[in-house]
Each structure stands twice: as structure tokens, then as C-alpha cells.
Short mmCIF file of C-alpha atoms in Angstrom, two decimals:
data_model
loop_
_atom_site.label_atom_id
_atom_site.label_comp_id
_atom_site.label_asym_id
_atom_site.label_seq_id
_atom_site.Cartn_x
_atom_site.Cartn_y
_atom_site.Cartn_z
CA UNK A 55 66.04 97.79 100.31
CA UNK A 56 68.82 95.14 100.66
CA UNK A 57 71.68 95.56 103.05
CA UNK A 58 73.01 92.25 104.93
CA UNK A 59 75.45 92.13 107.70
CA UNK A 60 78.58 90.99 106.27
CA UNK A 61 80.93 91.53 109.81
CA UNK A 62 81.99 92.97 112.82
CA UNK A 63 84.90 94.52 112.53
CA UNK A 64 87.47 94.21 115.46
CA UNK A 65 90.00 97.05 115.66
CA UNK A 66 93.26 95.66 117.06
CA UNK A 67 96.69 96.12 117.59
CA UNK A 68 97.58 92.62 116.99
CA UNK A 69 95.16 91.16 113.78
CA UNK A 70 96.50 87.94 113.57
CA UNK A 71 96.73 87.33 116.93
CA UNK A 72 93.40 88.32 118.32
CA UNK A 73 91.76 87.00 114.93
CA UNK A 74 93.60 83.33 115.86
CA UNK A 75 92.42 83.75 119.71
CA UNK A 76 88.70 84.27 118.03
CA UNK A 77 89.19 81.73 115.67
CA UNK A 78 90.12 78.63 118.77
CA UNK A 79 87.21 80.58 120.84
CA UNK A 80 84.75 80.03 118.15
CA UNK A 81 86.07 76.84 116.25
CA UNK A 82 85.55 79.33 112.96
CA UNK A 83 87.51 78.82 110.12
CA UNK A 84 90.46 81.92 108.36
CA UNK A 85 88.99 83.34 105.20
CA UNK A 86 91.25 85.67 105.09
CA UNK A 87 94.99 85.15 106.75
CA UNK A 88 96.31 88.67 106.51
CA UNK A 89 98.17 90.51 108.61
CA UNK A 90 96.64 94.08 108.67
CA UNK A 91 92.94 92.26 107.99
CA UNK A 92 92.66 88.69 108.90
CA UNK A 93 89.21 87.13 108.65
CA UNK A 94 87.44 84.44 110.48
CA UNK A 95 83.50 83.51 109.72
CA UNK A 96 81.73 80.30 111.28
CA UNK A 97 81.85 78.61 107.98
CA UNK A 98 83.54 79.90 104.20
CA UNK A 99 80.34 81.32 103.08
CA UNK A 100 78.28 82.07 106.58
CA UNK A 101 78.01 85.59 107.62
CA UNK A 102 78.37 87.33 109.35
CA UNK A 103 82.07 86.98 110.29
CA UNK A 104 85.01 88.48 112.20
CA UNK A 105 87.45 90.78 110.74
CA UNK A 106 90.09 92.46 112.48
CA UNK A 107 91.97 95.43 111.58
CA UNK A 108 94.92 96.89 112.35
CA UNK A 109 94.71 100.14 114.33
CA UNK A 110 98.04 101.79 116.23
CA UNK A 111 95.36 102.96 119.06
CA UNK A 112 95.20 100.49 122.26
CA UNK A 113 91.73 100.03 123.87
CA UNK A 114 90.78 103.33 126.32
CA UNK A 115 87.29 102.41 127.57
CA UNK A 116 84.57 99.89 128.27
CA UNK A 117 83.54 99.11 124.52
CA UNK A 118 80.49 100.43 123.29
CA UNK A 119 79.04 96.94 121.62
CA UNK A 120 80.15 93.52 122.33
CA UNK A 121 79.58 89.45 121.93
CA UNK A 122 77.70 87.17 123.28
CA UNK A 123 77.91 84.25 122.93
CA UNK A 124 75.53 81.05 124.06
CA UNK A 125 77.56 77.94 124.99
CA UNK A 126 75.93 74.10 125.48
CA UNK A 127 77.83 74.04 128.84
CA UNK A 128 78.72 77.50 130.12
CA UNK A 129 80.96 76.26 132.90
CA UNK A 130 83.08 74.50 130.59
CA UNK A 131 82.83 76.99 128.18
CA UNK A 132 84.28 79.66 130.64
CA UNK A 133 87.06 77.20 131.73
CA UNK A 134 87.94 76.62 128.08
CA UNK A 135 88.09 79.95 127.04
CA UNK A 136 90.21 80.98 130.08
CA UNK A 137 92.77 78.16 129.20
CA UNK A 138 93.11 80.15 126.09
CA UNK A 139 93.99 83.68 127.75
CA UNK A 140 90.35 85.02 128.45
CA UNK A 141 89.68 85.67 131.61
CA UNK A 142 86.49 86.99 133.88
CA UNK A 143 86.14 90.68 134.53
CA UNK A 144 83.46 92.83 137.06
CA UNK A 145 81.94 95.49 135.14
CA UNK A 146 79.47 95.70 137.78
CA UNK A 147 77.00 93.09 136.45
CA UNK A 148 76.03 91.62 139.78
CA UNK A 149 74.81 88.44 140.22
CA UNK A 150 73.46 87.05 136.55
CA UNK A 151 72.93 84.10 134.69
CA UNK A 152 75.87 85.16 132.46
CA UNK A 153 80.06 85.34 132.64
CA UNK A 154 81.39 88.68 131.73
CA UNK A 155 84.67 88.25 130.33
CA UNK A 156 87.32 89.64 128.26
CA UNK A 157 89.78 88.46 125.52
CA UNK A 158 93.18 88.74 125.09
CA UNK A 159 93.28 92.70 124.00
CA UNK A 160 90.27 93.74 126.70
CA UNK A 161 87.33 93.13 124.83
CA UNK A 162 84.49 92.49 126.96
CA UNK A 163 82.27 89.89 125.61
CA UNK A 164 79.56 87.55 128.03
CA UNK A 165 79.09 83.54 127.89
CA UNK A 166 75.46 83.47 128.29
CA UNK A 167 73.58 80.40 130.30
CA UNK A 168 73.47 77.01 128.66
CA UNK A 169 71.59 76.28 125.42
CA UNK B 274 83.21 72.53 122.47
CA UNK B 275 79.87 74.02 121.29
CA UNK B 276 79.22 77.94 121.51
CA UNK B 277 77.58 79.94 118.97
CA UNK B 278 77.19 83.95 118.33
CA UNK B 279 73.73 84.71 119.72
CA UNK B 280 74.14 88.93 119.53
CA UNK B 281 75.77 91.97 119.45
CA UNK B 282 74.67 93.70 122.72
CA UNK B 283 74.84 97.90 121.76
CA UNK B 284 74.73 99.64 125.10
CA UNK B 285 72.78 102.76 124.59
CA UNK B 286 71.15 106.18 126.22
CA UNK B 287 68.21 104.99 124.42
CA UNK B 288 67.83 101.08 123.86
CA UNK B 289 64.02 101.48 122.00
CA UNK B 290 64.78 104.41 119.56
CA UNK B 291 68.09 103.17 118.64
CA UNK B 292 66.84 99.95 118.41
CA UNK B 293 63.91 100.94 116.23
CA UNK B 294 66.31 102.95 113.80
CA UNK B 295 68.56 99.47 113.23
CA UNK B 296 65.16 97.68 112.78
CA UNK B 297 64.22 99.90 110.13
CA UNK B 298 67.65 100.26 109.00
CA UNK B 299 67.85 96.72 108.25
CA UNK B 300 64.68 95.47 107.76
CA UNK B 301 64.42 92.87 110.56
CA UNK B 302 61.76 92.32 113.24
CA UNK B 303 61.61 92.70 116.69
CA UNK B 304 61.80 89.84 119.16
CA UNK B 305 61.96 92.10 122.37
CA UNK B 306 60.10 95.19 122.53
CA UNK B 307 61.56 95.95 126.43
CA UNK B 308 62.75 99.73 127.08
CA UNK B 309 66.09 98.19 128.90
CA UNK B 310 66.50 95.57 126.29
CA UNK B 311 65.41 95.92 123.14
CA UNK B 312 66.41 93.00 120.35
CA UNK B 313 66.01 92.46 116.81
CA UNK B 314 66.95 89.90 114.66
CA UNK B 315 66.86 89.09 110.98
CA UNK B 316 63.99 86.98 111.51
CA UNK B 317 62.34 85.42 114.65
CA UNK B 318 64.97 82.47 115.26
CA UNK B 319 68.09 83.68 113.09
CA UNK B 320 70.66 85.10 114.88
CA UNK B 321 73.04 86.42 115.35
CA UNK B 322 70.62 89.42 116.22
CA UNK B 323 71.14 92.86 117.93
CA UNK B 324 70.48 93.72 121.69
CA UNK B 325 70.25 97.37 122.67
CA UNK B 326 71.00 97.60 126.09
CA UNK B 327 70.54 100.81 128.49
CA UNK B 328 73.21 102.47 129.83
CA UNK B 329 73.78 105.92 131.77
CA UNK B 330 77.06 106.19 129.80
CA UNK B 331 77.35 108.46 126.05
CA UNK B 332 79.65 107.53 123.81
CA UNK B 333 82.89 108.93 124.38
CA UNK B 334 85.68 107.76 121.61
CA UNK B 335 85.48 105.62 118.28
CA UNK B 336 84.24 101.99 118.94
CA UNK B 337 86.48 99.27 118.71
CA UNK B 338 83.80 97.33 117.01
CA UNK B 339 81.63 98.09 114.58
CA UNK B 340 79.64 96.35 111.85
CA UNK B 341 79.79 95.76 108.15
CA UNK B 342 76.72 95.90 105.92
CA UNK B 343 77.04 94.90 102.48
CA UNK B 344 74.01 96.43 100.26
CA UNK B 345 72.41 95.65 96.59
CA UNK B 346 73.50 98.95 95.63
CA UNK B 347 75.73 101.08 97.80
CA UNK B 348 74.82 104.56 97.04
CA UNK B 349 71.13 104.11 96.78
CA UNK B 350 71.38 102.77 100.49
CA UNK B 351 73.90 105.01 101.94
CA UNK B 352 70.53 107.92 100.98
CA UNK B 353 68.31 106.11 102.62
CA UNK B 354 70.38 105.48 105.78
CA UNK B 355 71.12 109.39 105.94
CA UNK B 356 67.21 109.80 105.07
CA UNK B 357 66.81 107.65 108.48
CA UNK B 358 69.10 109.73 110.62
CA UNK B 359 72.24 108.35 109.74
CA UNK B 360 75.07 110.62 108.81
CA UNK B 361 78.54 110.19 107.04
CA UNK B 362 81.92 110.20 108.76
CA UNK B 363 85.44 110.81 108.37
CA UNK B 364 87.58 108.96 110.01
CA UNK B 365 90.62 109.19 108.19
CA UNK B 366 89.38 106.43 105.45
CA UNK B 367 90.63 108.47 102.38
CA UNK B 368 89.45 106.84 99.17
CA UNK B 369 88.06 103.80 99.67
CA UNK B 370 84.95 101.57 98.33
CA UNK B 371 83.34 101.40 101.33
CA UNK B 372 80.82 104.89 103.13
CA UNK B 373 81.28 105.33 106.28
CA UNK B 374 78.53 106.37 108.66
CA UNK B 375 77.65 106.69 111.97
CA UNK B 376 73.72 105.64 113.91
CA UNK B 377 72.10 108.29 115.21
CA UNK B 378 73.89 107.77 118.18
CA UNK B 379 77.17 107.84 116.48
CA UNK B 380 78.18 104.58 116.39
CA UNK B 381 80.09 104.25 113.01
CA UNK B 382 79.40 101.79 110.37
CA UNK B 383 79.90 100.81 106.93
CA UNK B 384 78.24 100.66 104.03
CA UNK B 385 79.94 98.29 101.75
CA UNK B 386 80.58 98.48 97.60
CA UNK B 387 77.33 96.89 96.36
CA UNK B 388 77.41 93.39 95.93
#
């Protein structure tokens, strides 16, 4: 037996454009600058990575998986990522240790507490 | 900046058995045997690692994310996968080098050309 995960795969109206909003999130680097699948991984040959697809559909419901991701400082974190165009939704998570947010397209993804 | 990709939360009707069937799926081990959370990683302290989260909600359209696995040898995994409880899918993919599948659940995935 031998599978390894190789990526997530985004579906997205807008590949380059989300994939670049991931890319500044993360501080990843492009291995693959195309615009119907444009690929981002945390270094050229560390996976997994990122790779989003075109798709004609926009985003209908809450998704079914998402990110998280763990920050050093999650306060700054959150303030950095909003400066980019994320911002903080409610999906009804209450009062946690976490920020529930979503990018650019609606994607929820969480900023957990500080490493 | 400093924020790294801890998980992929999957929010599921059934965080231990779907959790179990990506454990065996992919060989890892699990680091949270919890009926609301359930998490496996690749090994103890490599992530990023899955986290099967409990939710009321089934799975109503495709998911805007999904993940990649690249195998040693494509077809040989894609039986054992469907000999788990996975099943293939068609999405519309046509002819491509890539099987895709769907969890038990029906979350899709794909089974990449063999590496």
C-alpha cells in the first residue's frame, strides 16, 4: 500500500486569483502559474500543496472540509489576513479558542490559537 | 508572519467511522480517538493531518475541496479503496489519468496516475 497526499484541490471561479490570495496567506511559493490550474505548495517539493481549478459553478453552501491553520500570533494573524480580503464569519461556533473566517471566494477556513 | 497548515477538518454524520476508513485508507495513525473529533495524521507529529468533525448536516452538492492522493500504482490502489467502501464517480472528468472516487460518505477524491 502506498498512496501520499499530493493536494487539496480548490474549485474556483477565479484560479489565479484565489491561488495568489493563498499564496500571500500562506507565504507558499507558485509551482504551477496557470490559469485554469495554478499551484501553490509550502516549498517546490513539500506536499501536500494547493491547487485550484477552474469550475463555472460559484460556491452554494457551507463547504464540506476546510483549513486550519495554526498561527505564532493569532491576533495578528487574523488582522493580517483580513488586510488581504479575508474576513471573520459566524457559522455558529460560539465562543472558541479559534477565528472562523473566510477567503476571498467564501471558503471557510479557522486560525487556530497560538503555537 | 508565521502560520502553518495544521488539518483538513471533514465535517461528518459520523466523525469515528469515517475517520477510521481514511486511517485505513491511508495508512496513518490516530492521534484522537474522540466520537466528535476524530484526527489522524501521517504519523504522530506530521501534519498536516485530518480532523473529522460531527455535524447534523449530510452532504448535499459536490465539495469545493477535495484531496489528491498520488499512489505507487494507481489501479492496484483504486481496488483496494473500492474493497474499503470507496466507490468510483463521474463527474464529468472524461478521459483523464487520474480515478475518481468518492469516501463512503461521498466525498470525492482522486486517485492519481502512479508515480
Amino acid at each position: 500500500m502506498s498512496l501520499s497526499w499530493e493536494q487539496v484541490v480548490v474549485h474556483t471561479i477565479s484560479p489565479v486569483d484565489l491561488g495568489r490570495w493563498w499564496c500571500n496567506a500562506l507565504g507558499w511559493i507558485v509551482v504551477s502559474d496557470d490559469h485554469e490550474e495554478f499551484e501553490i505548495r509550502p516549498e517546490a517539493d513539500q506536499m501536500p500543496g494547493l491547487l485550484f481549478l477552474r469550475t463555472a459553478e460559484t460556491k452554494t453552501t457551507k463547504n464540506r472540509l476546510h483549513i486550519d491553520l495554526r498561527p505564532g500570533d493569532r491576533d495578528a494573524e487574523v488582522d493580517r489576513l483580513i488586510g488581504l480580503g479575508a474576513r471573520r464569519i459566524d457559522i455558529g461556533q460560539g465562543d472558541v479558542s479559534w477565528v472562523v473566517m473566510a477567503d476571498p471566494e467564501g471558503n471557510e477556513f479557522c486560525v487556530l490559537s497560538s503555537r
